[in-house]
Structures are given as structure tokens and as C-alpha cells.
CSV table of C-alpha atoms in Angstrom, one decimal:
chain,number,residue,atom,x,y,z
A,17,UNK,CA,-20.0,-33.4,-23.0
A,18,UNK,CA,-22.3,-30.5,-23.9
A,19,UNK,CA,-26.0,-30.5,-23.0
A,20,UNK,CA,-29.0,-28.5,-24.2
A,21,UNK,CA,-29.9,-26.9,-20.8
A,22,UNK,CA,-28.0,-25.2,-18.1
A,23,UNK,CA,-30.9,-23.7,-16.1
A,24,UNK,CA,-29.7,-25.6,-13.0
A,25,UNK,CA,-26.3,-24.0,-13.0
A,26,UNK,CA,-25.8,-21.2,-10.5
A,27,UNK,CA,-23.9,-18.0,-11.4
A,28,UNK,CA,-20.2,-18.1,-11.2
A,29,UNK,CA,-18.6,-16.0,-8.5
A,30,UNK,CA,-15.3,-15.7,-6.6
A,31,UNK,CA,-11.9,-15.1,-8.4
A,32,UNK,CA,-12.4,-13.5,-11.8
A,33,UNK,CA,-12.0,-15.7,-14.9
A,34,UNK,CA,-13.7,-15.9,-18.2
A,35,UNK,CA,-17.3,-17.2,-17.6
A,36,UNK,CA,-17.8,-17.6,-21.3
A,37,UNK,CA,-14.8,-19.8,-21.8
A,38,UNK,CA,-15.7,-21.9,-18.7
A,39,UNK,CA,-19.4,-22.4,-19.6
A,40,UNK,CA,-18.8,-22.9,-23.3
A,41,UNK,CA,-16.6,-25.8,-22.6
A,42,UNK,CA,-19.6,-27.7,-21.1
A,43,UNK,CA,-22.7,-26.4,-22.8
A,44,UNK,CA,-24.0,-25.7,-26.3
A,45,UNK,CA,-23.7,-22.2,-27.7
A,46,UNK,CA,-27.5,-21.8,-27.9
A,47,UNK,CA,-28.0,-22.9,-24.3
A,48,UNK,CA,-25.2,-20.6,-23.1
A,49,UNK,CA,-26.8,-17.6,-24.8
A,50,UNK,CA,-30.3,-18.4,-23.4
A,51,UNK,CA,-28.8,-18.8,-19.9
A,52,UNK,CA,-26.9,-15.5,-20.0
A,53,UNK,CA,-30.0,-13.6,-21.4
A,54,UNK,CA,-32.2,-15.0,-18.7
A,55,UNK,CA,-29.7,-14.7,-15.8
A,56,UNK,CA,-30.5,-12.0,-13.2
A,57,UNK,CA,-28.6,-11.1,-10.1
A,58,UNK,CA,-29.6,-9.4,-6.8
A,59,UNK,CA,-29.1,-5.6,-7.1
A,60,UNK,CA,-26.1,-5.3,-4.8
A,61,UNK,CA,-23.9,-2.9,-6.7
A,62,UNK,CA,-22.3,0.1,-5.0
A,63,UNK,CA,-24.2,2.4,-7.3
A,64,UNK,CA,-27.4,0.3,-7.3
A,65,UNK,CA,-29.7,2.6,-5.2
A,66,UNK,CA,-31.1,4.3,-8.3
A,67,UNK,CA,-32.0,1.0,-10.0
A,68,UNK,CA,-35.0,-1.4,-9.4
A,69,UNK,CA,-33.8,-4.2,-11.6
A,70,UNK,CA,-30.6,-6.1,-12.2
A,71,UNK,CA,-28.1,-5.6,-15.0
A,72,UNK,CA,-28.4,-7.9,-18.0
A,73,UNK,CA,-25.7,-10.6,-17.8
A,74,UNK,CA,-24.4,-9.7,-21.3
A,75,UNK,CA,-24.3,-6.1,-20.5
A,76,UNK,CA,-22.5,-6.8,-17.2
A,77,UNK,CA,-19.7,-8.6,-19.0
A,78,UNK,CA,-19.6,-6.0,-21.7
A,79,UNK,CA,-19.4,-3.2,-19.2
A,80,UNK,CA,-16.7,-4.7,-16.9
A,81,UNK,CA,-13.1,-3.6,-17.2
A,82,UNK,CA,-11.6,-5.6,-14.3
A,83,UNK,CA,-9.9,-8.0,-16.7
A,84,UNK,CA,-7.4,-5.3,-17.6
A,85,UNK,CA,-7.7,-2.4,-15.1
A,86,UNK,CA,-6.7,-4.6,-12.2
A,87,UNK,CA,-3.2,-3.7,-13.4
A,88,UNK,CA,-3.8,-0.4,-11.7
A,89,UNK,CA,-4.3,-1.8,-8.2
A,90,UNK,CA,-1.1,-0.4,-6.8
A,91,UNK,CA,-1.9,3.1,-8.1
A,92,UNK,CA,-5.5,2.9,-7.0
A,93,UNK,CA,-4.4,2.1,-3.5
A,94,UNK,CA,-1.7,4.8,-3.5
A,95,UNK,CA,-4.3,7.4,-4.6
A,96,UNK,CA,-6.8,6.2,-2.1
A,97,UNK,CA,-4.4,6.4,0.8
A,98,UNK,CA,-3.4,10.0,-0.1
A,99,UNK,CA,-7.1,10.9,-0.5
A,100,UNK,CA,-8.0,9.4,2.9
A,101,UNK,CA,-5.1,11.3,4.5
A,102,UNK,CA,-6.4,14.5,3.1
A,103,UNK,CA,-10.0,13.7,4.3
A,104,UNK,CA,-8.6,13.2,7.8
A,105,UNK,CA,-6.5,16.4,7.6
A,106,UNK,CA,-9.6,18.3,6.6
A,107,UNK,CA,-11.6,16.7,9.4
A,108,UNK,CA,-14.0,15.1,6.9
A,109,UNK,CA,-13.2,11.7,8.4
A,110,UNK,CA,-11.7,10.9,11.9
A,111,UNK,CA,-8.2,9.8,12.6
A,112,UNK,CA,-9.5,6.4,13.7
A,113,UNK,CA,-11.3,6.0,10.4
A,114,UNK,CA,-8.2,7.0,8.6
A,115,UNK,CA,-6.2,4.3,10.4
A,116,UNK,CA,-8.8,1.7,9.6
A,117,UNK,CA,-8.9,2.7,5.9
A,118,UNK,CA,-5.1,2.7,5.5
A,119,UNK,CA,-4.7,-0.6,7.3
A,120,UNK,CA,-7.5,-2.2,5.1
A,121,UNK,CA,-6.0,-0.8,1.9
A,122,UNK,CA,-2.6,-2.2,2.7
A,123,UNK,CA,-4.1,-5.6,3.5
A,124,UNK,CA,-5.8,-5.5,0.1
A,125,UNK,CA,-2.6,-4.6,-1.7
A,126,UNK,CA,-1.0,-7.6,0.0
A,127,UNK,CA,-3.8,-9.9,-1.0
A,128,UNK,CA,-3.6,-8.8,-4.6
A,129,UNK,CA,0.1,-9.1,-4.8
A,130,UNK,CA,-0.1,-12.6,-3.3
A,131,UNK,CA,-2.9,-13.6,-5.8
A,132,UNK,CA,-5.3,-14.1,-2.9
A,133,UNK,CA,-7.8,-11.4,-3.9
A,134,UNK,CA,-11.1,-12.5,-5.4
A,135,UNK,CA,-11.8,-10.1,-8.4
A,136,UNK,CA,-15.5,-9.9,-9.2
A,137,UNK,CA,-16.9,-9.2,-12.6
A,138,UNK,CA,-20.0,-7.9,-11.1
A,139,UNK,CA,-18.1,-5.1,-9.4
A,140,UNK,CA,-17.0,-3.9,-12.8
A,141,UNK,CA,-13.6,-2.3,-12.2
A,142,UNK,CA,-10.6,-2.1,-9.9
A,143,UNK,CA,-11.9,0.8,-7.9
A,144,UNK,CA,-15.2,-0.9,-6.9
A,145,UNK,CA,-13.5,-4.2,-6.3
A,146,UNK,CA,-11.1,-2.6,-3.8
A,147,UNK,CA,-13.7,-0.4,-2.2
A,148,UNK,CA,-16.1,-3.4,-1.7
A,149,UNK,CA,-13.3,-5.5,-0.2
A,150,UNK,CA,-12.3,-2.6,2.1
A,151,UNK,CA,-15.9,-2.4,3.4
A,152,UNK,CA,-15.8,-6.2,4.1
A,153,UNK,CA,-12.6,-5.8,6.1
A,154,UNK,CA,-13.2,-2.6,8.1
A,155,UNK,CA,-17.0,-2.1,7.9
A,156,UNK,CA,-18.7,1.3,7.9
A,157,UNK,CA,-15.5,3.3,7.8
A,158,UNK,CA,-14.8,1.9,4.4
A,159,UNK,CA,-17.9,3.5,3.0
A,160,UNK,CA,-16.4,6.9,3.7
A,161,UNK,CA,-13.3,6.5,1.5
A,162,UNK,CA,-15.2,7.7,-1.6
A,163,UNK,CA,-16.2,11.0,-0.1
A,164,UNK,CA,-15.4,14.0,-2.3
A,165,UNK,CA,-14.2,11.9,-5.3
A,166,UNK,CA,-15.7,10.1,-8.3
A,167,UNK,CA,-14.5,7.2,-10.3
A,168,UNK,CA,-14.0,9.7,-13.1
A,169,UNK,CA,-11.2,11.6,-11.3
A,170,UNK,CA,-10.0,8.5,-9.6
A,171,UNK,CA,-9.3,6.6,-12.8
A,172,UNK,CA,-7.6,9.6,-14.4
A,173,UNK,CA,-5.3,9.8,-11.4
A,174,UNK,CA,-4.6,6.0,-11.4
A,175,UNK,CA,-3.6,5.9,-15.1
A,176,UNK,CA,-1.4,9.0,-14.7
A,177,UNK,CA,0.3,7.4,-11.8
A,178,UNK,CA,0.8,4.1,-13.7
A,179,UNK,CA,2.0,5.8,-16.9
A,180,UNK,CA,4.4,8.1,-15.0
A,181,UNK,CA,6.2,5.0,-13.7
A,182,UNK,CA,6.3,3.3,-17.1
A,183,UNK,CA,7.7,6.5,-18.7
A,184,UNK,CA,10.5,6.5,-16.1
A,185,UNK,CA,11.2,2.8,-16.8
A,186,UNK,CA,11.2,3.4,-20.6
A,187,UNK,CA,13.5,6.4,-20.2
A,188,UNK,CA,16.0,4.3,-18.3
A,189,UNK,CA,15.9,1.6,-20.9
A,190,UNK,CA,16.4,4.1,-23.7
A,191,UNK,CA,19.4,5.6,-21.8
A,192,UNK,CA,20.9,2.1,-21.4
A,193,UNK,CA,20.5,1.4,-25.2
A,194,UNK,CA,22.2,4.7,-25.9
A,195,UNK,CA,25.1,3.8,-23.6
A,196,UNK,CA,25.4,0.4,-25.5
A,197,UNK,CA,25.4,2.2,-28.9
A,198,UNK,CA,28.0,4.7,-27.7
A,199,UNK,CA,30.3,1.9,-26.3
A,200,UNK,CA,30.0,0.1,-29.6
A,201,UNK,CA,30.7,3.3,-31.5
A,202,UNK,CA,33.8,4.0,-29.5
A,203,UNK,CA,35.1,0.5,-30.2
A,204,UNK,CA,34.6,0.9,-33.9
A,205,UNK,CA,35.0,4.6,-34.3
A,206,UNK,CA,37.3,4.2,-37.4
A,207,UNK,CA,35.9,1.0,-38.9
A,208,UNK,CA,35.1,1.9,-42.6
A,209,UNK,CA,31.8,0.9,-44.1
A,210,UNK,CA,29.6,2.1,-46.9
A,211,UNK,CA,27.2,4.9,-46.3
A,212,UNK,CA,24.0,4.5,-48.4
A,213,UNK,CA,21.4,6.6,-50.1
A,214,UNK,CA,18.6,4.7,-51.9
A,215,UNK,CA,20.3,1.6,-50.5
A,216,UNK,CA,23.1,2.3,-53.1
A,217,UNK,CA,26.7,2.9,-51.9
A,218,UNK,CA,27.1,6.7,-51.5
A,219,UNK,CA,30.1,7.6,-49.5
A,220,UNK,CA,32.4,5.9,-47.0
A,221,UNK,CA,31.6,6.4,-43.3
A,222,UNK,CA,32.7,4.8,-40.1
A,223,UNK,CA,30.7,2.2,-38.3
A,224,UNK,CA,30.9,4.3,-35.1
A,225,UNK,CA,29.5,7.4,-36.9
A,226,UNK,CA,26.6,5.3,-38.2
A,227,UNK,CA,25.7,4.0,-34.8
A,228,UNK,CA,25.9,7.5,-33.3
A,229,UNK,CA,23.0,8.5,-35.7
A,230,UNK,CA,20.7,6.3,-33.6
A,231,UNK,CA,22.1,7.7,-30.4
A,232,UNK,CA,20.8,11.1,-31.6
A,233,UNK,CA,17.4,9.7,-32.5
A,234,UNK,CA,17.0,8.1,-29.1
A,235,UNK,CA,18.1,11.4,-27.5
A,236,UNK,CA,15.2,13.2,-29.1
A,237,UNK,CA,12.9,10.4,-28.0
A,238,UNK,CA,14.0,10.8,-24.4
A,239,UNK,CA,13.3,14.5,-24.7
A,240,UNK,CA,9.8,13.9,-25.9
A,241,UNK,CA,9.2,11.4,-23.1
A,242,UNK,CA,10.4,14.0,-20.6
A,243,UNK,CA,8.0,16.6,-22.1
A,244,UNK,CA,5.1,14.1,-22.0
A,245,UNK,CA,5.8,13.3,-18.4
A,246,UNK,CA,5.8,17.0,-17.4
A,247,UNK,CA,2.5,17.6,-19.0
A,248,UNK,CA,0.8,14.6,-17.5
A,249,UNK,CA,2.1,15.3,-14.0
A,250,UNK,CA,-1.0,17.3,-12.9
A,251,UNK,CA,-3.4,15.7,-10.3
A,252,UNK,CA,-7.0,15.1,-11.4
A,253,UNK,CA,-8.2,13.8,-8.0
A,254,UNK,CA,-10.6,16.2,-6.3
A,255,UNK,CA,-12.3,17.1,-9.6
A,256,UNK,CA,-14.9,14.6,-8.6
A,257,UNK,CA,-17.4,13.7,-11.4
A,258,UNK,CA,-16.9,16.9,-13.4
A,259,UNK,CA,-17.7,20.0,-11.4
A,260,UNK,CA,-15.5,19.7,-8.3
A,261,UNK,CA,-16.9,19.1,-4.8
A,262,UNK,CA,-18.5,21.1,-2.0
A,263,UNK,CA,-16.4,19.4,0.6
A,264,UNK,CA,-13.5,21.5,2.0
A,265,UNK,CA,-10.8,19.4,0.4
A,266,UNK,CA,-7.1,20.2,-0.1
A,267,UNK,CA,-6.1,19.2,-3.6
A,268,UNK,CA,-2.6,20.7,-3.2
A,269,UNK,CA,-2.0,18.4,-0.2
A,270,UNK,CA,-2.9,15.3,-2.3
A,271,UNK,CA,-0.8,16.5,-5.2
A,272,UNK,CA,2.2,16.8,-2.9
A,273,UNK,CA,1.6,13.4,-1.4
A,274,UNK,CA,1.5,11.8,-4.8
A,275,UNK,CA,4.4,13.8,-6.3
A,276,UNK,CA,2.3,15.7,-8.8
A,277,UNK,CA,3.6,19.1,-9.7
A,278,UNK,CA,0.1,20.7,-9.0
A,279,UNK,CA,-3.6,19.9,-9.2
A,280,UNK,CA,-5.4,20.3,-12.6
A,281,UNK,CA,-6.8,23.8,-13.2
A,282,UNK,CA,-10.2,22.8,-14.6
A,283,UNK,CA,-12.4,20.0,-13.2
A,284,UNK,CA,-14.1,19.3,-16.5
A,285,UNK,CA,-10.9,19.1,-18.4
A,286,UNK,CA,-9.3,16.9,-15.7
A,287,UNK,CA,-11.8,14.1,-16.0
A,288,UNK,CA,-12.1,14.2,-19.8
A,289,UNK,CA,-8.4,14.6,-20.6
A,290,UNK,CA,-6.6,11.7,-22.2
A,291,UNK,CA,-4.1,13.9,-24.1
A,292,UNK,CA,-1.3,12.4,-22.0
A,293,UNK,CA,-2.2,8.9,-23.1
A,294,UNK,CA,-2.2,9.9,-26.8
A,295,UNK,CA,1.0,11.9,-26.4
A,296,UNK,CA,2.7,8.9,-24.7
A,297,UNK,CA,1.6,6.6,-27.6
A,298,UNK,CA,2.7,9.2,-30.1
A,299,UNK,CA,6.2,9.3,-28.5
A,300,UNK,CA,6.2,5.5,-28.4
A,301,UNK,CA,5.4,5.5,-32.1
A,302,UNK,CA,8.4,7.6,-32.9
A,303,UNK,CA,10.6,5.4,-30.7
A,304,UNK,CA,9.2,2.3,-32.5
A,305,UNK,CA,10.0,3.9,-35.9
A,306,UNK,CA,13.6,4.6,-34.9
A,307,UNK,CA,14.1,1.1,-33.5
A,308,UNK,CA,12.4,-0.4,-36.6
A,309,UNK,CA,14.9,1.5,-38.9
A,310,UNK,CA,17.8,0.1,-36.9
A,311,UNK,CA,16.3,-3.3,-36.9
A,312,UNK,CA,16.0,-3.2,-40.7
A,313,UNK,CA,19.6,-2.3,-41.0
A,314,UNK,CA,20.6,-5.2,-38.7
A,315,UNK,CA,18.5,-7.5,-40.9
A,316,UNK,CA,20.2,-6.2,-44.1
A,317,UNK,CA,23.7,-6.2,-42.6
A,318,UNK,CA,23.4,-9.8,-41.3
A,319,UNK,CA,22.0,-11.1,-44.6
A,320,UNK,CA,24.2,-13.4,-46.8
A,321,UNK,CA,24.3,-10.7,-49.5
A,322,UNK,CA,25.9,-8.1,-47.1
A,323,UNK,CA,27.4,-10.1,-44.3
A,324,UNK,CA,28.6,-6.9,-42.5
A,325,UNK,CA,27.8,-8.2,-39.1
A,326,UNK,CA,27.2,-11.4,-37.1
A,327,UNK,CA,24.2,-11.2,-34.8
A,328,UNK,CA,24.4,-13.0,-31.5
A,329,UNK,CA,22.9,-16.5,-31.6
A,330,UNK,CA,20.8,-15.7,-28.5
A,331,UNK,CA,18.8,-13.3,-30.7
A,332,UNK,CA,18.4,-15.5,-33.8
A,333,UNK,CA,16.5,-18.7,-34.5
A,334,UNK,CA,16.8,-21.6,-36.9
A,335,UNK,CA,14.6,-22.9,-39.6
A,336,UNK,CA,12.3,-25.9,-39.3
A,337,UNK,CA,13.4,-27.3,-42.6
A,338,UNK,CA,16.6,-25.6,-43.6
A,339,UNK,CA,19.3,-26.5,-41.2
A,340,UNK,CA,21.8,-23.9,-42.4
A,341,UNK,CA,19.6,-20.9,-41.6
A,342,UNK,CA,20.1,-18.4,-38.7
A,343,UNK,CA,17.2,-16.0,-38.9
A,344,UNK,CA,17.3,-12.5,-37.3
A,345,UNK,CA,13.9,-13.0,-35.7
A,346,UNK,CA,14.4,-10.4,-32.8
A,347,UNK,CA,15.2,-7.7,-35.3
A,348,UNK,CA,12.3,-8.7,-37.6
A,349,UNK,CA,9.9,-8.6,-34.7
A,350,UNK,CA,11.1,-5.1,-33.7
A,351,UNK,CA,10.7,-4.1,-37.3
A,352,UNK,CA,7.1,-5.3,-37.2
A,353,UNK,CA,6.0,-3.9,-33.8
A,354,UNK,CA,5.4,-0.3,-34.9
A,355,UNK,CA,2.2,-1.5,-36.7
A,356,UNK,CA,0.9,-2.6,-33.3
A,357,UNK,CA,1.8,0.6,-31.6
A,358,UNK,CA,0.4,2.8,-34.4
A,359,UNK,CA,-2.8,0.8,-34.2
A,360,UNK,CA,-3.1,1.5,-30.4
A,361,UNK,CA,-2.6,5.2,-31.1
A,362,UNK,CA,-5.2,5.3,-33.8
A,363,UNK,CA,-7.6,3.3,-31.7
A,364,UNK,CA,-7.6,5.8,-28.8
A,365,UNK,CA,-7.6,8.9,-31.1
A,366,UNK,CA,-10.7,7.5,-32.8
A,367,UNK,CA,-12.4,6.9,-29.4
A,368,UNK,CA,-11.7,10.5,-28.2
A,369,UNK,CA,-12.2,12.4,-31.4
A,370,UNK,CA,-16.0,13.1,-31.0
A,371,UNK,CA,-16.6,12.9,-27.3
A,372,UNK,CA,-18.5,15.7,-25.7
A,373,UNK,CA,-17.5,17.0,-22.3
A,374,UNK,CA,-16.9,15.4,-19.9
A,375,UNK,CA,-16.6,11.7,-19.1
A,376,UNK,CA,-18.1,8.9,-21.2
A,377,UNK,CA,-17.8,5.2,-20.8
A,378,UNK,CA,-16.0,5.2,-24.2
A,379,UNK,CA,-13.0,6.3,-22.2
A,380,UNK,CA,-12.7,2.9,-20.6
A,381,UNK,CA,-11.1,2.0,-24.0
A,382,UNK,CA,-8.0,4.0,-23.0
A,383,UNK,CA,-6.3,1.5,-20.8
A,384,UNK,CA,-5.6,-1.6,-23.0
A,385,UNK,CA,-3.9,0.4,-25.8
A,386,UNK,CA,-1.8,2.3,-23.2
A,387,UNK,CA,-0.9,-0.9,-21.3
A,388,UNK,CA,0.0,-2.8,-24.5
A,389,UNK,CA,2.0,0.1,-25.9
A,390,UNK,CA,4.1,0.5,-22.8
A,391,UNK,CA,4.8,-3.2,-22.6
A,392,UNK,CA,5.6,-3.5,-26.3
A,393,UNK,CA,8.0,-0.6,-26.6
A,394,UNK,CA,10.0,-1.5,-23.6
A,395,UNK,CA,10.4,-5.1,-24.9
A,396,UNK,CA,11.6,-3.7,-28.2
A,397,UNK,CA,14.2,-1.5,-26.5
A,398,UNK,CA,15.5,-4.3,-24.3
A,399,UNK,CA,15.8,-6.8,-27.2
A,400,UNK,CA,17.5,-4.2,-29.4
A,401,UNK,CA,20.1,-3.5,-26.7
A,402,UNK,CA,20.8,-7.2,-26.4
A,403,UNK,CA,21.5,-7.4,-30.1
A,404,UNK,CA,23.7,-4.3,-30.3
A,405,UNK,CA,25.7,-5.3,-27.2
A,406,UNK,CA,26.7,-8.6,-28.7
A,407,UNK,CA,26.9,-8.1,-32.5
A,408,UNK,CA,30.2,-8.5,-34.2
A,409,UNK,CA,31.1,-6.5,-37.3
A,410,UNK,CA,32.9,-8.2,-40.2
A,411,UNK,CA,35.3,-5.4,-41.5
A,412,UNK,CA,36.6,-7.0,-44.7
A,413,UNK,CA,33.0,-7.5,-46.0
A,414,UNK,CA,32.3,-3.8,-45.3
A,415,UNK,CA,35.4,-2.9,-47.3
A,416,UNK,CA,34.5,-5.2,-50.2
A,417,UNK,CA,31.2,-3.4,-50.5
A,418,UNK,CA,32.9,-0.1,-50.4
A,419,UNK,CA,35.2,-1.0,-53.2
A,420,UNK,CA,32.3,-1.9,-55.4
A,421,UNK,CA,30.4,1.3,-55.0
A,422,UNK,CA,32.8,4.0,-56.2
A,423,UNK,CA,32.3,5.8,-52.9
A,424,UNK,CA,35.0,8.5,-53.6
A,425,UNK,CA,33.3,9.9,-56.7
A,426,UNK,CA,32.0,12.9,-54.7
A,427,UNK,CA,35.5,13.6,-53.4
A,428,UNK,CA,36.8,13.6,-57.0
A,429,UNK,CA,34.1,16.1,-58.1
A,430,UNK,CA,35.0,18.3,-55.2
A,431,UNK,CA,38.7,18.1,-56.0
A,432,UNK,CA,38.0,19.2,-59.6
A,433,UNK,CA,36.1,22.2,-58.3
A,434,UNK,CA,38.6,23.3,-55.7
A,435,UNK,CA,41.9,22.4,-57.3
A,436,UNK,CA,41.3,22.6,-61.1
A,437,UNK,CA,38.6,25.4,-60.8
A,438,UNK,CA,36.1,23.5,-62.9
A,439,UNK,CA,32.5,24.5,-62.4
A,440,UNK,CA,30.7,21.9,-60.3
A,441,UNK,CA,28.2,20.8,-63.0
A,442,UNK,CA,31.1,20.1,-65.4
A,443,UNK,CA,33.1,18.4,-62.6
A,444,UNK,CA,30.0,16.2,-61.9
A,445,UNK,CA,29.9,15.2,-65.6
A,446,UNK,CA,33.6,14.5,-65.8
A,447,UNK,CA,33.5,12.4,-62.6
A,448,UNK,CA,30.6,10.4,-64.1
A,449,UNK,CA,32.8,9.6,-67.1
A,450,UNK,CA,35.6,8.5,-64.8
A,451,UNK,CA,33.2,6.1,-63.0
A,452,UNK,CA,32.1,4.7,-66.4
A,453,UNK,CA,35.8,4.1,-67.3
A,454,UNK,CA,36.3,2.2,-64.0
A,455,UNK,CA,33.1,0.1,-64.7
A,456,UNK,CA,34.4,-0.8,-68.2
A,457,UNK,CA,37.7,-1.9,-66.8
A,458,UNK,CA,36.0,-3.6,-63.8
A,459,UNK,CA,38.2,-1.6,-61.6
A,460,UNK,CA,37.8,0.5,-58.4
A,461,UNK,CA,38.4,4.2,-58.7
A,462,UNK,CA,41.5,4.1,-56.6
A,463,UNK,CA,43.0,1.4,-58.9
A,464,UNK,CA,42.9,3.6,-62.0
A,465,UNK,CA,46.2,5.0,-63.2
A,466,UNK,CA,47.0,8.6,-63.8
A,467,UNK,CA,47.3,7.9,-67.5
A,468,UNK,CA,43.8,6.5,-67.6
A,469,UNK,CA,42.4,9.4,-65.8
A,470,UNK,CA,44.1,11.9,-68.1
A,471,UNK,CA,42.2,10.4,-71.1
A,472,UNK,CA,39.2,12.2,-69.6
A,473,UNK,CA,40.8,15.0,-67.5
A,474,UNK,CA,44.0,16.0,-69.4
A,475,UNK,CA,45.3,18.4,-66.8
A,476,UNK,CA,44.9,16.0,-63.9
A,477,UNK,CA,48.0,15.6,-61.6
A,478,UNK,CA,49.1,12.6,-59.6
A,479,UNK,CA,47.7,14.1,-56.4
A,480,UNK,CA,44.3,13.1,-57.8
A,481,UNK,CA,45.1,9.5,-56.9
A,482,UNK,CA,45.2,10.3,-53.2
A,483,UNK,CA,41.7,11.8,-53.5
A,484,UNK,CA,40.4,8.5,-54.8
A,485,UNK,CA,41.5,6.5,-51.8
A,486,UNK,CA,38.7,5.6,-49.4
A,487,UNK,CA,40.7,6.2,-46.2
A,488,UNK,CA,41.5,9.7,-47.5
A,489,UNK,CA,37.9,10.4,-48.2
A,490,UNK,CA,36.8,9.6,-44.7
A,491,UNK,CA,39.6,11.5,-42.9
A,492,UNK,CA,38.7,14.6,-44.8
A,493,UNK,CA,35.0,14.7,-43.6
A,494,UNK,CA,35.9,17.0,-40.7
A,495,UNK,CA,33.0,19.4,-40.9
A,496,UNK,CA,30.9,19.6,-37.7
A,497,UNK,CA,29.0,16.4,-37.4
A,498,UNK,CA,31.1,14.6,-40.1
A,499,UNK,CA,32.3,11.1,-40.2
A,500,UNK,CA,36.1,11.6,-39.9
A,501,UNK,CA,37.4,9.3,-37.1
A,502,UNK,CA,38.7,12.2,-35.0
A,503,UNK,CA,35.2,13.8,-35.3
A,504,UNK,CA,33.6,10.6,-34.2
A,505,UNK,CA,35.8,10.4,-31.1
A,506,UNK,CA,34.8,14.0,-30.2
A,507,UNK,CA,31.1,13.1,-30.9
A,508,UNK,CA,31.4,10.1,-28.6
A,509,UNK,CA,32.8,12.3,-25.8
A,510,UNK,CA,30.0,14.8,-26.2
A,511,UNK,CA,27.3,12.1,-26.4
A,512,UNK,CA,28.5,10.7,-23.1
A,513,UNK,CA,28.1,14.2,-21.5
A,514,UNK,CA,24.8,14.9,-23.1
A,515,UNK,CA,23.0,11.6,-22.6
A,516,UNK,CA,24.7,9.5,-20.0
A,517,UNK,CA,25.3,11.9,-17.1
A,518,UNK,CA,22.6,11.8,-14.4
């Protein structure tokens, strides 16, 4: 039951959870606002020496990032251990202090991984939560860990370490999806289906050739991910707040410890740079576009109007009212997710677009969109692979659609040019008349007789009938990158070499 006063309630502490949600469950909104505005705390922050009064409670909640940057705890501890090892190597701290710091940090990692760590909202972020706990465990030596660094270079290092791991995971997932597409292409390298332009039947292709198109797209995506990873793989740690440090540190040592290619060249750029985050989300946006295009085709192909494929039941759902329905929900969700990823990209670009050098609190807004993008894109890739691996084509439905669309009309026009020496524009016009004839007779092109064709092309020979056959059309597409089944087999072999070898 809600009351009108909560003045007797003490501040919440211990494990982090939503204070607002907890208090609002018991007290009126007006009382809650009054309480939070009046609330003061002792000035115990790590950076509190400069301040004579406590942080406003509303500001404290607004300022805190521990709700989401606690995801960086492994990377924060990795970076802190490497940093402390460097401090010891440079004789800035003693070996005994190093041992205490490393031992304490490993204990903290275990506590967090076992959900035994008390995250504090008052301590703002993952860096200060870990440092505060380290001091509790090992005492004065813990206060020396932050020597020669700032949270500015620390957070840039943490997010690079985190993102580097996620890029590697996503790259593995993309490769696995490529492998599944290649396997399915090999199984159906000669299965005929319509190739579309404007979603109208254009020319016959093979199902294998069609799937290999997405293998190429994902190959470019992997290349972009690799480029992104190379550019982000420079160590910011040691840049300190913005100007470097007067301590005799060894940044190359830390870079080597953390598997960075080198330290960043400019300390101001190092703490203000989030290009790598924007680049990652840009690459993820392109991946999402490619997955969405494939998802749209799966939705179309599995619809009753097309019925080209049967999607696995494990990636479809039913209707709450229509018992006959089997909806392609996984594909539809993948088709929708780009909006979320584009939004994350635009969000961070908007944050960064007008920032002066170097670090601003605005940059705290970098983590949530990056975290969400990485999680979303990997989920899309994994679900797409599941659908592709288990879908079943329905060949006769693909052929039925081919027969309706006059897909060999282009072959006829080409034949008139090469064999009867008719200029292409005239050949194009004559072929259009042949198509109209077939439409009037409600016939396919290959079911027309030579006599019917001669009413439009008097000098046509019986060899023209072979040109109108769908199988003949596909087998003749032997140009490099074409859809002829022999070409597809060669393309599959090359794709395995290009994309699947370690």
C-alpha cells in the first residue's frame, strides 16, 4: 500500500537494482520525488576530494552507467592486470603490490562471475566499482592501481577489448552461415527456379546459384569486419585523461600483453575516438541489410502464393485464431531487425557529431548501442543459419512459376541476333510479339509450334524450338559468374577455397 511519506526510509545500498522501481512499488510518485530530491549521502566517492557537498540523488542515478557497463568487467580486469604488470616492470609499484593487486582482481572476477559482487550505483561505473572493491580486499596497495591512467583511456581500452572479441565471434558465425549456404548450393546446384527483376519472372537460374549470391555478400561483410578489427586494434591505455602522463610507463609492453598491434599515436585522439564503434555498427548495418534481403526471400518463397520452399517448423509459429497457419516469424524478425541496428548507429553518430576534443560524458552513450548491435546481429546470423540448414525446396512449384513467366524470351532475342542477324532492337520487338502470341494461346513459349512462330518470324528454323526450352537457357549461361550448373559447381569449389579455409 502506498503512503504519502518516506522520510523514515534509509538509502538503498548493496547489490545494484532499480531503486526507482523498488520504491515506486510502495510509495506515491510525489513522495518518491520529494524523497529523492532531499536525499543526501556522505561524500565518499573516489573523486570526491574536490567536492564539499554530496551529489543530488537524481543526478547520481542519471550519471551512473553501472547498469550496462558492468558487461565490461572481464575486459576491465584484463586491462588492469596488464597495467599493473607494467607499473611493476617500470618500478612504479613494487612486486609485492603487484601480487596483491593481481590476486585481488582475480578474486573480484570470480565474485562477479558467480553473482556475488555488490554493484553500487553510487560508484557510477564498472571501473570505480572494481577499484573500490579492490581497496576493500587488499587495502592501500589497491589505491595505486590507477596510477598513470584515467577512466578516459581505461574505458576506451575496455570497449575495444570487448568489441574485438565480439567481432571475432560474429566473424565465426558469418563463416558458419556461408558454409551452410554453400552446402545447400551444392545439394541443389542444378535445381531450376525463376530469377526475378521487379519481382517479375526474368530468366531461369538455379537455386544453388541464387544462394551463392548471399555467400558473396557475406564474404564482403567478413572483409569489412576484418578491416574494422584492424583499425580498432590500437591500445588507448596510457593516454591518461588526454595529454599522456609524466610517469615512465611502457605502453608498448601493455599493448603486447593485451594483443594490440601497437599503442595509439595521439593521446587526445585516443580518448576521444569512437570511430571503431561507429564502423562496427556500420558494418553490422550492412550485414543486417543482407540478412534482411534473404529473410524477405524466405518469406516470399514460403508463402502460399509461391510455395517454393518449406521452412523448418522449429523456425515458424502458429496463429492464435487460424489453426492452419504456419508463420515465418524468424525470417520476419530478421527482416525487421535492421531498423534497430540502424537506430543504434544513428544514435551514436548523433552523440559524437559535435563533440569538442577530448572526452565528454556524452560518450557514455556509446556502450548500449554497441552492446545491443552486437547481440542483435549475432542472433540474426544464428537464426538465419538454422533456417537455411533445414529448409526444403519444392522443385515442381519452382518449375510451375518458371513456365508462367516466359523466362526464355531473352534467349529468343539473342538467337535472332546471332543466328538470323536481326538487329537487337528489332529482335526485341519480334520476341515481344511471340510472347503476346503465347499469352493469347495461354501457352508457354516452349509449347509453341514452329508454324505459329513463323507467322511472326517467317525465316525461323526448327532449331529455334530448342532455344525456348528452359533447361537449354540455363545450360547456356556459361559466362564467368553465370548460372549454368557446371559454372555453379566451379563457383562452389572456389567459394570453399575463398571463404571456408582457415
